[in-house]
């Protein structure tokens, strides 16, 4: 069995590589905690000066693995706790750490995957990169930070267009 997130440190760069290529690096609930723990590990390591998050060459991250949502209690209170305690842990960790974090995006960054890239201090996109706030296509409300970060990066009008249409940006 492979690790869902690979971690390495080379030349003062900690690299977190999402490693579920068969699911386009969609993350599971257990991955959220691992992801946050690895970010904290890199931030605490005096030999690390910068953190890079990547998904390899095919996909950065397709957001949350929709199969994982079936295990969540459907009540409103349980869903709120699920978001604030589990899913938002990576976002809150990215906000707290001191070292710069770079999203190295190749392939798709969709839904929460796009949001995770937006939360980084810098985004470097390959020619193959595609970004989409695909929540609207699923009939769900964006809730992973994209609504906060996107307008600050590209302006309110363009952010609303992307959030409300789910269009893909290449």
Backbone as JSON Lines, residues from 0, in Angstrom:
{"i":0,"aa":"X","n":[0.84,-1.19,0.0],"ca":[0.0,0.0,0.0],"c":[0.89,1.25,0.0]}
{"i":1,"aa":"X","n":[0.58,2.22,-0.83],"ca":[1.37,3.43,-0.9],"c":[0.83,4.46,0.08]}
{"i":2,"aa":"X","n":[1.67,5.41,0.4],"ca":[1.25,6.52,1.24],"c":[0.38,7.46,0.41]}
{"i":3,"aa":"X","n":[-0.67,7.99,1.03],"ca":[-1.54,8.93,0.33],"c":[-0.89,10.28,0.11]}
{"i":4,"aa":"X","n":[0.06,10.62,0.97],"ca":[0.84,11.85,0.8],"c":[2.3,11.5,1.02]}
{"i":5,"aa":"X","n":[3.11,11.79,0.03],"ca":[4.55,11.55,0.14],"c":[5.21,12.8,0.71]}
{"i":6,"aa":"X","n":[6.22,12.61,1.54],"ca":[6.9,13.73,2.18],"c":[8.4,13.55,2.02]}
{"i":7,"aa":"X","n":[9.05,14.61,1.56],"ca":[10.51,14.57,1.44],"c":[11.07,15.96,1.7]}
{"i":8,"aa":"X","n":[12.33,16.0,2.11],"ca":[13.04,17.27,2.3],"c":[14.34,17.18,1.52]}
{"i":9,"aa":"X","n":[14.53,18.13,0.6],"ca":[15.74,18.2,-0.21],"c":[16.13,19.67,-0.36]}
{"i":10,"aa":"X","n":[17.38,19.98,-0.04],"ca":[17.89,21.35,-0.21],"c":[16.98,22.39,0.44]}
{"i":11,"aa":"X","n":[16.56,22.15,1.66],"ca":[15.74,23.06,2.47],"c":[14.3,23.22,1.97]}
{"i":12,"aa":"X","n":[13.89,22.35,1.04],"ca":[12.52,22.38,0.52],"c":[11.79,21.11,0.96]}
{"i":13,"aa":"X","n":[10.71,21.3,1.71],"ca":[9.85,20.16,2.08],"c":[8.8,20.04,0.99]}
{"i":14,"aa":"X","n":[8.65,18.85,0.43],"ca":[7.67,18.61,-0.62],"c":[6.63,17.62,-0.13]}
{"i":15,"aa":"X","n":[5.37,18.03,-0.21],"ca":[4.24,17.16,0.08],"c":[3.61,16.83,-1.26]}
{"i":16,"aa":"X","n":[3.59,15.57,-1.62],"ca":[3.02,15.14,-2.9],"c":[1.78,14.31,-2.64]}
{"i":17,"aa":"X","n":[0.63,14.83,-3.07],"ca":[-0.61,14.06,-2.97],"c":[-0.45,12.85,-3.87]}
{"i":18,"aa":"X","n":[-0.78,11.67,-3.36],"ca":[-0.4,10.45,-4.07],"c":[-1.58,9.47,-4.19]}
{"i":19,"aa":"X","n":[-2.65,9.94,-4.81],"ca":[-3.78,9.07,-5.14],"c":[-4.13,9.28,-6.61]}
{"i":20,"aa":"X","n":[-3.22,8.98,-7.51],"ca":[-3.44,9.29,-8.92],"c":[-4.69,8.65,-9.51]}
{"i":21,"aa":"X","n":[-5.08,7.48,-9.04],"ca":[-6.28,6.83,-9.57],"c":[-7.55,7.63,-9.25]}
{"i":22,"aa":"X","n":[-7.5,8.47,-8.2],"ca":[-8.64,9.31,-7.82],"c":[-8.32,10.79,-8.08]}
{"i":23,"aa":"X","n":[-7.35,11.04,-8.95],"ca":[-6.94,12.41,-9.3],"c":[-6.55,13.21,-8.05]}
{"i":24,"aa":"X","n":[-5.97,12.48,-7.08],"ca":[-5.5,13.06,-5.82],"c":[-6.61,13.67,-4.97]}
{"i":25,"aa":"X","n":[-7.84,13.2,-5.18],"ca":[-8.93,13.6,-4.28],"c":[-8.56,13.14,-2.88]}
{"i":26,"aa":"X","n":[-8.82,13.98,-1.89],"ca":[-8.38,13.63,-0.55],"c":[-9.49,12.99,0.27]}
{"i":27,"aa":"X","n":[-9.07,12.14,1.19],"ca":[-9.98,11.46,2.12],"c":[-9.89,12.15,3.47]}
{"i":28,"aa":"X","n":[-10.75,11.74,4.39],"ca":[-10.73,12.33,5.72],"c":[-9.41,12.05,6.43]}
{"i":29,"aa":"X","n":[-8.88,10.85,6.29],"ca":[-7.61,10.54,6.94],"c":[-6.47,11.35,6.33]}
{"i":30,"aa":"X","n":[-6.57,11.65,5.05],"ca":[-5.54,12.46,4.4],"c":[-5.51,13.88,4.94]}
{"i":31,"aa":"X","n":[-6.67,14.41,5.32],"ca":[-6.73,15.78,5.84],"c":[-5.84,15.9,7.07]}
{"i":32,"aa":"X","n":[-5.98,14.95,7.98],"ca":[-5.17,15.0,9.2],"c":[-3.69,14.79,8.9]}
{"i":33,"aa":"X","n":[-3.37,13.87,8.01],"ca":[-1.99,13.64,7.63],"c":[-1.41,14.89,6.97]}
{"i":34,"aa":"X","n":[-2.17,15.5,6.07],"ca":[-1.75,16.71,5.36],"c":[-1.4,17.81,6.36]}
{"i":35,"aa":"X","n":[-2.3,18.07,7.31],"ca":[-2.06,19.11,8.31],"c":[-0.85,18.76,9.18]}
{"i":36,"aa":"X","n":[-0.74,17.5,9.58],"ca":[0.4,17.07,10.41],"c":[1.73,17.26,9.67]}
{"i":37,"aa":"X","n":[1.75,16.95,8.37],"ca":[2.98,17.11,7.6],"c":[3.34,18.58,7.41]}
{"i":38,"aa":"X","n":[2.34,19.44,7.25],"ca":[2.6,20.88,7.17],"c":[3.23,21.38,8.47]}
{"i":39,"aa":"X","n":[2.68,20.94,9.6],"ca":[3.23,21.34,10.9],"c":[4.64,20.8,11.09]}
{"i":40,"aa":"X","n":[4.87,19.58,10.64],"ca":[6.2,18.97,10.72],"c":[7.21,19.79,9.94]}
{"i":41,"aa":"X","n":[6.86,20.17,8.72],"ca":[7.75,20.97,7.89],"c":[7.99,22.34,8.5]}
{"i":42,"aa":"X","n":[6.95,22.94,9.06],"ca":[7.08,24.26,9.67],"c":[8.01,24.21,10.88]}
{"i":43,"aa":"X","n":[7.98,23.12,11.63],"ca":[8.81,22.99,12.83],"c":[10.25,22.58,12.53]}
{"i":44,"aa":"X","n":[10.5,22.1,11.33],"ca":[11.83,21.6,10.96],"c":[12.77,22.77,10.64]}
{"i":45,"aa":"X","n":[13.83,22.97,11.42],"ca":[14.73,24.09,11.16],"c":[15.5,23.95,9.84]}
{"i":46,"aa":"X","n":[15.55,22.76,9.28],"ca":[16.24,22.55,8.01],"c":[15.37,22.88,6.8]}
{"i":47,"aa":"X","n":[14.09,23.17,7.03],"ca":[13.15,23.49,5.95],"c":[12.96,25.0,5.89]}
{"i":48,"aa":"X","n":[13.09,25.55,4.68],"ca":[12.88,26.99,4.49],"c":[11.63,27.3,3.68]}
{"i":49,"aa":"X","n":[11.15,26.33,2.9],"ca":[9.95,26.53,2.08],"c":[9.25,25.18,1.93]}
{"i":50,"aa":"X","n":[7.93,25.24,1.76],"ca":[7.12,24.03,1.62],"c":[6.44,24.07,0.26]}
{"i":51,"aa":"X","n":[6.52,22.96,-0.47],"ca":[5.86,22.84,-1.77],"c":[4.81,21.74,-1.67]}
{"i":52,"aa":"X","n":[3.6,22.04,-2.14],"ca":[2.54,21.05,-2.23],"c":[2.29,20.78,-3.7]}
{"i":53,"aa":"X","n":[2.28,19.52,-4.08],"ca":[2.06,19.15,-5.47],"c":[1.25,17.86,-5.55]}
{"i":54,"aa":"X","n":[0.78,17.57,-6.72],"ca":[0.05,16.33,-6.94],"c":[0.69,15.5,-8.03]}
{"i":55,"aa":"X","n":[1.88,15.86,-8.43],"ca":[2.5,15.14,-9.53],"c":[2.1,15.76,-10.85]}
{"i":56,"aa":"X","n":[2.24,15.0,-11.94],"ca":[2.04,15.55,-13.28],"c":[0.62,15.48,-13.8]}
{"i":57,"aa":"X","n":[-0.2,14.57,-13.31],"ca":[-1.53,14.36,-13.89],"c":[-2.62,15.23,-13.28]}
{"i":58,"aa":"X","n":[-2.57,15.41,-11.96],"ca":[-3.6,16.2,-11.28],"c":[-3.04,16.75,-9.99]}
{"i":59,"aa":"X","n":[-3.37,17.99,-9.7],"ca":[-2.99,18.57,-8.41],"c":[-3.88,17.97,-7.34]}
{"i":60,"aa":"X","n":[-5.19,18.24,-7.43],"ca":[-6.14,17.68,-6.46],"c":[-7.56,17.9,-6.96]}
{"i":61,"aa":"X","n":[-8.35,16.84,-6.95],"ca":[-9.75,16.91,-7.39],"c":[-10.69,17.23,-6.23]}
{"i":62,"aa":"X","n":[-10.16,17.78,-5.15],"ca":[-10.99,18.11,-3.99],"c":[-11.22,16.89,-3.12]}
{"i":63,"aa":"X","n":[-12.29,16.94,-2.35],"ca":[-12.57,15.81,-1.47],"c":[-13.09,14.63,-2.27]}
{"i":64,"aa":"X","n":[-12.69,13.45,-1.89],"ca":[-13.19,12.23,-2.51],"c":[-14.66,12.11,-2.12]}
{"i":65,"aa":"X","n":[-15.54,12.22,-3.09],"ca":[-16.98,12.23,-2.8],"c":[-17.44,10.95,-2.12]}
{"i":66,"aa":"X","n":[-16.74,9.85,-2.34],"ca":[-17.09,8.61,-1.65],"c":[-16.9,8.74,-0.14]}
{"i":67,"aa":"X","n":[-15.96,9.59,0.29],"ca":[-15.7,9.79,1.72],"c":[-16.85,10.52,2.4]}
{"i":68,"aa":"X","n":[-17.58,11.32,1.66],"ca":[-18.68,12.07,2.25],"c":[-19.83,11.18,2.7]}
{"i":69,"aa":"X","n":[-19.95,10.0,2.13],"ca":[-21.02,9.09,2.52],"c":[-20.91,8.64,3.96]}
{"i":70,"aa":"X","n":[-19.72,8.72,4.54],"ca":[-19.51,8.29,5.92],"c":[-19.85,9.37,6.93]}
{"i":71,"aa":"X","n":[-20.19,10.57,6.45],"ca":[-20.46,11.69,7.35],"c":[-21.93,11.71,7.73]}
{"i":72,"aa":"X","n":[-22.2,11.89,9.02],"ca":[-23.57,12.03,9.52],"c":[-24.23,13.19,8.78]}
{"i":73,"aa":"X","n":[-25.41,12.99,8.18],"ca":[-26.01,14.03,7.35],"c":[-26.67,15.18,8.13]}
{"i":74,"aa":"X","n":[-26.74,15.11,9.46],"ca":[-27.38,16.19,10.21],"c":[-26.57,17.47,10.07]}
{"i":75,"aa":"X","n":[-27.24,18.61,10.16],"ca":[-26.59,19.9,9.97],"c":[-25.47,20.12,10.99]}
{"i":76,"aa":"X","n":[-25.71,19.78,12.24],"ca":[-24.7,19.97,13.27],"c":[-23.47,19.09,13.01]}
{"i":77,"aa":"X","n":[-23.7,17.86,12.62],"ca":[-22.59,16.94,12.34],"c":[-21.8,17.42,11.13]}
{"i":78,"aa":"X","n":[-22.48,17.92,10.1],"ca":[-21.76,18.42,8.92],"c":[-20.92,19.64,9.27]}
{"i":79,"aa":"X","n":[-21.47,20.53,10.12],"ca":[-20.71,21.71,10.53],"c":[-19.45,21.28,11.28]}
{"i":80,"aa":"X","n":[-19.6,20.34,12.19],"ca":[-18.45,19.86,12.95],"c":[-17.44,19.18,12.03]}
{"i":81,"aa":"X","n":[-17.94,18.43,11.06],"ca":[-17.08,17.76,10.08],"c":[-16.24,18.79,9.33]}
{"i":82,"aa":"X","n":[-16.87,19.89,8.91],"ca":[-16.13,20.93,8.18],"c":[-15.11,21.62,9.07]}
{"i":83,"aa":"X","n":[-15.56,22.07,10.26],"ca":[-14.67,22.87,11.1],"c":[-13.59,22.04,11.77]}
{"i":84,"aa":"X","n":[-13.89,20.8,12.1],"ca":[-12.91,19.97,12.81],"c":[-12.0,19.21,11.85]}
{"i":85,"aa":"X","n":[-12.52,18.76,10.74],"ca":[-11.75,17.91,9.85],"c":[-11.28,18.64,8.59]}
{"i":86,"aa":"X","n":[-12.2,18.95,7.72],"ca":[-11.83,19.51,6.41],"c":[-11.06,20.82,6.54]}
{"i":87,"aa":"X","n":[-11.46,21.69,7.42],"ca":[-10.8,22.99,7.53],"c":[-9.46,22.93,8.25]}
{"i":88,"aa":"X","n":[-9.08,21.76,8.73],"ca":[-7.8,21.65,9.45],"c":[-6.62,22.05,8.57]}
{"i":89,"aa":"X","n":[-6.62,21.64,7.32],"ca":[-5.51,22.02,6.42],"c":[-5.52,23.53,6.21]}
{"i":90,"aa":"X","n":[-6.69,24.1,5.96],"ca":[-6.78,25.55,5.74],"c":[-6.28,26.32,6.95]}
{"i":91,"aa":"X","n":[-6.72,25.93,8.13],"ca":[-6.3,26.62,9.34],"c":[-4.8,26.44,9.59]}
{"i":92,"aa":"X","n":[-4.28,25.28,9.27],"ca":[-2.84,25.04,9.43],"c":[-2.05,25.9,8.45]}
{"i":93,"aa":"X","n":[-2.5,25.97,7.2],"ca":[-1.82,26.81,6.21],"c":[-1.8,28.27,6.66]}
{"i":94,"aa":"X","n":[-2.86,28.7,7.31],"ca":[-2.95,30.08,7.78],"c":[-1.99,30.34,8.94]}
{"i":95,"aa":"X","n":[-1.72,29.33,9.74],"ca":[-0.92,29.48,10.96],"c":[0.58,29.35,10.76]}
{"i":96,"aa":"X","n":[1.01,28.58,9.79],"ca":[2.44,28.3,9.69],"c":[3.21,29.51,9.17]}
{"i":97,"aa":"X","n":[4.48,29.57,9.55],"ca":[5.3,30.74,9.23],"c":[6.06,30.63,7.92]}
{"i":98,"aa":"X","n":[6.35,29.43,7.48],"ca":[7.16,29.26,6.28],"c":[6.3,29.44,5.03]}
{"i":99,"aa":"X","n":[6.89,29.96,3.96],"ca":[6.13,30.11,2.72],"c":[5.74,28.75,2.14]}
{"i":100,"aa":"X","n":[4.52,28.71,1.59],"ca":[4.0,27.48,1.0],"c":[3.68,27.76,-0.47]}
{"i":101,"aa":"X","n":[4.19,26.91,-1.34],"ca":[3.98,27.05,-2.78],"c":[3.15,25.87,-3.28]}
{"i":102,"aa":"X","n":[2.1,26.17,-4.04],"ca":[1.34,25.12,-4.72],"c":[1.93,24.97,-6.11]}
{"i":103,"aa":"X","n":[2.45,23.8,-6.42],"ca":[2.98,23.49,-7.75],"c":[1.89,22.7,-8.46]}
{"i":104,"aa":"X","n":[1.12,23.38,-9.32],"ca":[-0.09,22.81,-9.9],"c":[0.14,22.36,-11.34]}
{"i":105,"aa":"X","n":[-0.08,21.07,-11.56],"ca":[-0.11,20.5,-12.91],"c":[-1.42,19.71,-12.98]}
{"i":106,"aa":"X","n":[-2.08,19.77,-14.1],"ca":[-3.36,19.07,-14.21],"c":[-4.46,19.79,-13.45]}
{"i":107,"aa":"X","n":[-5.46,19.05,-13.0],"ca":[-6.66,19.63,-12.4],"c":[-6.47,20.05,-10.96]}
{"i":108,"aa":"X","n":[-7.0,21.22,-10.64],"ca":[-7.18,21.7,-9.27],"c":[-8.65,22.09,-9.19]}
{"i":109,"aa":"X","n":[-9.47,21.19,-8.68],"ca":[-10.93,21.34,-8.77],"c":[-11.55,21.39,-7.38]}
{"i":110,"aa":"X","n":[-12.56,22.24,-7.22],"ca":[-13.28,22.33,-5.95],"c":[-12.34,22.64,-4.81]}
{"i":111,"aa":"X","n":[-12.37,21.81,-3.77],"ca":[-11.49,22.02,-2.62],"c":[-10.02,21.92,-3.02]}
{"i":112,"aa":"X","n":[-9.72,21.24,-4.1],"ca":[-8.35,21.19,-4.6],"c":[-7.89,22.56,-5.07]}
{"i":113,"aa":"X","n":[-8.77,23.29,-5.75],"ca":[-8.45,24.65,-6.15],"c":[-8.31,25.52,-4.9]}
{"i":114,"aa":"X","n":[-9.22,25.33,-3.95],"ca":[-9.17,26.11,-2.72],"c":[-7.84,25.91,-2.0]}
{"i":115,"aa":"X","n":[-7.36,24.68,-1.96],"ca":[-6.08,24.4,-1.29],"c":[-4.94,25.14,-1.99]}
{"i":116,"aa":"X","n":[-4.98,25.19,-3.31],"ca":[-3.96,25.95,-4.04],"c":[-4.07,27.44,-3.74]}
{"i":117,"aa":"X","n":[-5.29,27.95,-3.65],"ca":[-5.5,29.37,-3.37],"c":[-4.96,29.76,-2.0]}
{"i":118,"aa":"X","n":[-5.01,28.84,-1.05],"ca":[-4.57,29.12,0.32],"c":[-3.06,29.21,0.45]}
{"i":119,"aa":"X","n":[-2.35,28.71,-0.53],"ca":[-0.89,28.76,-0.47],"c":[-0.42,30.2,-0.72]}
{"i":120,"aa":"X","n":[0.8,30.49,-0.3],"ca":[1.34,31.83,-0.48],"c":[1.62,32.15,-1.94]}
{"i":121,"aa":"X","n":[1.9,31.12,-2.72],"ca":[2.2,31.3,-4.14],"c":[1.72,30.06,-4.89]}
{"i":122,"aa":"X","n":[1.3,30.29,-6.14],"ca":[0.88,29.19,-6.99],"c":[1.71,29.23,-8.26]}
{"i":123,"aa":"X","n":[2.29,28.1,-8.6],"ca":[3.02,27.98,-9.86],"c":[2.27,26.95,-10.69]}
{"i":124,"aa":"X","n":[1.78,27.37,-11.84],"ca":[0.93,26.5,-12.66],"c":[1.66,26.07,-13.92]}
{"i":125,"aa":"X","n":[1.64,24.77,-14.17],"ca":[2.17,24.22,-15.42],"c":[1.19,24.56,-16.54]}
{"i":126,"aa":"X","n":[1.62,24.4,-17.77],"ca":[0.71,24.65,-18.9],"c":[-0.5,23.74,-18.86]}
{"i":127,"aa":"X","n":[-0.37,22.59,-18.23],"ca":[-1.49,21.63,-18.14],"c":[-2.48,21.97,-17.02]}
{"i":128,"aa":"X","n":[-2.18,22.98,-16.21],"ca":[-3.03,23.29,-15.04],"c":[-4.42,23.77,-15.47]}
{"i":129,"aa":"X","n":[-5.42,23.28,-14.75],"ca":[-6.81,23.69,-14.95],"c":[-7.43,23.91,-13.58]}
{"i":130,"aa":"X","n":[-8.04,25.06,-13.37],"ca":[-8.65,25.41,-12.1],"c":[-10.16,25.54,-12.28]}
{"i":131,"aa":"X","n":[-10.92,24.99,-11.33],"ca":[-12.37,25.11,-11.39],"c":[-12.97,25.03,-9.99]}
{"i":132,"aa":"X","n":[-13.88,25.96,-9.71],"ca":[-14.68,25.91,-8.48],"c":[-15.94,25.12,-8.83]}
{"i":133,"aa":"X","n":[-15.8,23.84,-8.95],"ca":[-16.86,22.98,-9.51],"c":[-18.02,22.71,-8.56]}
{"i":134,"aa":"X","n":[-18.03,23.35,-7.41],"ca":[-19.09,23.11,-6.43],"c":[-20.49,23.27,-7.03]}
{"i":135,"aa":"X","n":[-20.66,24.31,-7.84],"ca":[-21.98,24.61,-8.4],"c":[-22.48,23.46,-9.26]}
{"i":136,"aa":"X","n":[-21.57,22.75,-9.91],"ca":[-21.99,21.61,-10.73],"c":[-22.49,20.44,-9.89]}
{"i":137,"aa":"X","n":[-22.12,20.42,-8.62],"ca":[-22.58,19.37,-7.71],"c":[-23.76,19.84,-6.86]}
{"i":138,"aa":"X","n":[-24.1,21.11,-6.99],"ca":[-25.2,21.65,-6.2],"c":[-24.84,21.87,-4.74]}
{"i":139,"aa":"X","n":[-23.56,22.11,-4.46],"ca":[-23.14,22.36,-3.09],"c":[-22.5,23.74,-2.98]}
{"i":140,"aa":"X","n":[-22.45,24.24,-1.76],"ca":[-21.89,25.56,-1.49],"c":[-20.38,25.43,-1.3]}
{"i":141,"aa":"X","n":[-19.6,26.31,-1.92],"ca":[-18.16,26.28,-1.68],"c":[-17.9,26.55,-0.2]}
{"i":142,"aa":"X","n":[-17.07,25.72,0.42],"ca":[-16.87,25.9,1.84],"c":[-15.46,25.64,2.32]}
{"i":143,"aa":"X","n":[-14.51,25.63,1.41],"ca":[-13.15,25.27,1.81],"c":[-12.17,26.43,1.67]}
{"i":144,"aa":"X","n":[-12.65,27.65,1.65],"ca":[-11.78,28.81,1.62],"c":[-11.72,29.55,0.31]}
{"i":145,"aa":"X","n":[-12.2,28.93,-0.77],"ca":[-12.14,29.58,-2.07],"c":[-12.92,30.88,-2.13]}
{"i":146,"aa":"X","n":[-14.06,30.93,-1.46],"ca":[-14.88,32.15,-1.46],"c":[-14.16,33.3,-0.77]}
{"i":147,"aa":"X","n":[-13.27,32.98,0.13],"ca":[-12.5,34.0,0.84],"c":[-11.29,34.43,0.01]}
{"i":148,"aa":"X","n":[-10.52,33.46,-0.47],"ca":[-9.26,33.76,-1.14],"c":[-9.4,34.22,-2.59]}
{"i":149,"aa":"X","n":[-10.31,33.62,-3.34],"ca":[-10.41,33.93,-4.77],"c":[-10.65,35.41,-5.06]}
{"i":150,"aa":"X","n":[-11.62,36.08,-4.4],"ca":[-11.82,37.51,-4.69],"c":[-10.6,38.36,-4.34]}
{"i":151,"aa":"X","n":[-9.86,37.96,-3.34],"ca":[-8.67,38.71,-2.95],"c":[-7.54,38.56,-3.96]}
{"i":152,"aa":"X","n":[-7.56,37.47,-4.7],"ca":[-6.51,37.23,-5.69],"c":[-6.85,37.75,-7.07]}
{"i":153,"aa":"X","n":[-8.13,37.66,-7.48],"ca":[-8.48,38.03,-8.86],"c":[-9.58,39.08,-8.95]}
{"i":154,"aa":"X","n":[-10.06,39.58,-7.82],"ca":[-11.13,40.57,-7.83],"c":[-12.5,39.92,-7.67]}
{"i":155,"aa":"X","n":[-13.43,40.7,-7.15],"ca":[-14.76,40.18,-6.82],"c":[-15.54,39.74,-8.05]}
{"i":156,"aa":"X","n":[-15.58,40.54,-9.09],"ca":[-16.41,40.22,-10.26],"c":[-15.98,38.91,-10.91]}
{"i":157,"aa":"X","n":[-14.7,38.75,-11.16],"ca":[-14.21,37.53,-11.81],"c":[-14.38,36.33,-10.88]}
{"i":158,"aa":"X","n":[-14.15,36.53,-9.57],"ca":[-14.32,35.44,-8.61],"c":[-15.77,34.97,-8.59]}
{"i":159,"aa":"X","n":[-16.71,35.9,-8.57],"ca":[-18.13,35.52,-8.59],"c":[-18.48,34.76,-9.86]}
{"i":160,"aa":"X","n":[-17.95,35.2,-10.98],"ca":[-18.2,34.5,-12.24],"c":[-17.74,33.04,-12.15]}
{"i":161,"aa":"X","n":[-16.54,32.84,-11.65],"ca":[-16.0,31.47,-11.57],"c":[-16.74,30.63,-10.53]}
{"i":162,"aa":"X","n":[-17.07,31.24,-9.39],"ca":[-17.75,30.5,-8.32],"c":[-19.19,30.15,-8.7]}
{"i":163,"aa":"X","n":[-19.84,31.02,-9.46],"ca":[-21.25,30.78,-9.8],"c":[-21.44,29.96,-11.08]}
{"i":164,"aa":"X","n":[-20.42,29.87,-11.9],"ca":[-20.56,29.09,-13.14],"c":[-19.82,27.76,-13.09]}
{"i":165,"aa":"X","n":[-18.8,27.68,-12.26],"ca":[-17.98,26.46,-12.24],"c":[-17.09,26.34,-13.47]}
{"i":166,"aa":"X","n":[-16.94,27.44,-14.21],"ca":[-16.1,27.42,-15.41],"c":[-14.66,27.01,-15.06]}
{"i":167,"aa":"X","n":[-13.98,26.47,-16.05],"ca":[-12.6,26.05,-15.88],"c":[-11.67,27.1,-16.46]}
{"i":168,"aa":"X","n":[-10.62,27.42,-15.71],"ca":[-9.6,28.37,-16.15],"c":[-8.34,27.57,-16.45]}
{"i":169,"aa":"X","n":[-7.76,27.83,-17.63],"ca":[-6.53,27.12,-18.0],"c":[-5.37,28.09,-18.04]}
